[in-house]
mmCIF file of C-alpha atoms in Angstrom:
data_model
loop_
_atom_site.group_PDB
_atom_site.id
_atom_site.type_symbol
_atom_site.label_atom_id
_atom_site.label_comp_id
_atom_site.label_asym_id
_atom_site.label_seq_id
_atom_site.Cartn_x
_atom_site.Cartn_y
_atom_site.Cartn_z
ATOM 1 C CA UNK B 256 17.635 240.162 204.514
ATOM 2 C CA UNK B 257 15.188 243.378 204.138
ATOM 3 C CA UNK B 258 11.983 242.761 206.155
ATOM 4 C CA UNK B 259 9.822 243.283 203.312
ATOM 5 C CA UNK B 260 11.748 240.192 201.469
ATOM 6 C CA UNK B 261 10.876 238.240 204.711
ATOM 7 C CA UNK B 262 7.071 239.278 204.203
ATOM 8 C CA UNK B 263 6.946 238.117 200.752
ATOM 9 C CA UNK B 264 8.563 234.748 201.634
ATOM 10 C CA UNK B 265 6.218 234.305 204.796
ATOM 11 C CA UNK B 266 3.165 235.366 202.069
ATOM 12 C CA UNK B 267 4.466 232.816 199.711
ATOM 13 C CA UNK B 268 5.077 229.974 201.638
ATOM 14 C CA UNK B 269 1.371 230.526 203.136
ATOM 15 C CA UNK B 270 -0.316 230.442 200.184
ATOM 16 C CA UNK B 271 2.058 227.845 198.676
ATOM 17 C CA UNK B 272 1.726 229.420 195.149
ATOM 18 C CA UNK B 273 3.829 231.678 193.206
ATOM 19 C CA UNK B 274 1.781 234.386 191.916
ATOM 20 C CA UNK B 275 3.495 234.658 187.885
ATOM 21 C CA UNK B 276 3.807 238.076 186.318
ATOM 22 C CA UNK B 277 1.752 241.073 187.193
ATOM 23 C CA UNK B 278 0.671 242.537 184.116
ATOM 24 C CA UNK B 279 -0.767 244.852 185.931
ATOM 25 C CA UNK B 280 2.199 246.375 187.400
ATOM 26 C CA UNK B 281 3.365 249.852 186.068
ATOM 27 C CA UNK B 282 6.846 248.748 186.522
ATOM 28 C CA UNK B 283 6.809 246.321 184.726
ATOM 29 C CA UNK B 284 8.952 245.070 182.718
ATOM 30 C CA UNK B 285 11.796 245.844 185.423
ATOM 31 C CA UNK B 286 13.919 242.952 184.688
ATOM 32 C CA UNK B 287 15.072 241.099 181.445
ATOM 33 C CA UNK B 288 13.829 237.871 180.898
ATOM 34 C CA UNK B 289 10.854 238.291 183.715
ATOM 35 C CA UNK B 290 9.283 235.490 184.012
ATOM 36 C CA UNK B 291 7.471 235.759 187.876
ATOM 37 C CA UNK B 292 6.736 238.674 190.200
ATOM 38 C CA UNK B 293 6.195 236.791 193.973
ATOM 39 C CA UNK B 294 9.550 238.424 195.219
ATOM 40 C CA UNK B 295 8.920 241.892 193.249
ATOM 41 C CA UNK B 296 10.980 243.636 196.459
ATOM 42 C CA UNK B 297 14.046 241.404 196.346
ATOM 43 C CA UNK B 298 14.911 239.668 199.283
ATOM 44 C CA UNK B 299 18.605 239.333 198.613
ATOM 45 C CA UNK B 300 18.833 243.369 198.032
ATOM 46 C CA UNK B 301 21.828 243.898 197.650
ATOM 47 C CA UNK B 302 23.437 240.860 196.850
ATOM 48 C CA UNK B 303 26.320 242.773 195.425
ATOM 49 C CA UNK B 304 27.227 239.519 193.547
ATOM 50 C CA UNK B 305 28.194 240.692 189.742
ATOM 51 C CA UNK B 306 27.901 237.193 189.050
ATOM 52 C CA UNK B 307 23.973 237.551 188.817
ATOM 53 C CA UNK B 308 24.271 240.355 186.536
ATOM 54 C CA UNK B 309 24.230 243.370 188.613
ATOM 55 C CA UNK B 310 26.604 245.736 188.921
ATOM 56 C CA UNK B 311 26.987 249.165 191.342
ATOM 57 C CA UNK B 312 26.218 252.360 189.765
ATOM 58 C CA UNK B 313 25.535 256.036 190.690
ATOM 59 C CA UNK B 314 22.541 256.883 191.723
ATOM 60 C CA UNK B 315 21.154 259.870 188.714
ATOM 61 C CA UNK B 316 19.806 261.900 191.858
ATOM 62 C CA UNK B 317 22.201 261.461 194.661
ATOM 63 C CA UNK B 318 25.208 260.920 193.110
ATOM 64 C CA UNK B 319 25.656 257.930 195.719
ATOM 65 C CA UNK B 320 26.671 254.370 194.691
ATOM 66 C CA UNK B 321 23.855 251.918 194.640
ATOM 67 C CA UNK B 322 23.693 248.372 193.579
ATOM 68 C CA UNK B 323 21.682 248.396 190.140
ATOM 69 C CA UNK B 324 20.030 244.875 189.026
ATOM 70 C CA UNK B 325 17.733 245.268 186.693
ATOM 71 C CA UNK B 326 19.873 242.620 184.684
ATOM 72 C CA UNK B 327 19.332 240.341 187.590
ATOM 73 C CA UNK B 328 16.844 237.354 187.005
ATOM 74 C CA UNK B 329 17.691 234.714 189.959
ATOM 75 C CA UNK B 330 14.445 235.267 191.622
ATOM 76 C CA UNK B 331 12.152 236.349 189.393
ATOM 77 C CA UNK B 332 12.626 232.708 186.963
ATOM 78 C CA UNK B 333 9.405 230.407 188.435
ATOM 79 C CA UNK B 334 11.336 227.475 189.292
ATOM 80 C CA UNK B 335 13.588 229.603 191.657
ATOM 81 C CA UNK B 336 10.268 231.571 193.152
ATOM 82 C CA UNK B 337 8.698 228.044 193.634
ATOM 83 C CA UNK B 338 11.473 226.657 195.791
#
């Protein structure tokens, strides 16, 4: 797991609330379907499982193979974030 995910978790389970969308983001809408923003830096980055609807891709500036998931929605539904 990426140390930021661990922050957000450690944040999260400290306040004991999910925080919802940020409509204040200037990302947002990142995801399809976005329902909460408490992980925005995903802690399971990269999952590489296709079965949550991402998929690997070149990267438009490197050229290099990333893992794109902007389809993904596991953590970001608020049932998920609140567990």
């Amino acid at each position: 797991m990426h140390e930021k995910g661990r922050i957000l978790i450690k944040k999260a389970i400290k306040n004991g609330e999910v925080i919802g969308l940020d409509k204040s983001c200037e990302y947002l809408s990142c995801h399809e379907k976005l329902e909460d923003c408490t992980f925005c830096y995903c802690l399971f980055y990269p999952c590489n499982d296709p079965q949550t609807g991402g998929y690997e891709k070149l990267h438009s500036r490197t050229g290099k193979p990333i893992w794109a998931c902007s389809s993904c929605i596991f953590a970001h539904k608020t049932k998920n974030a609140k567990k």
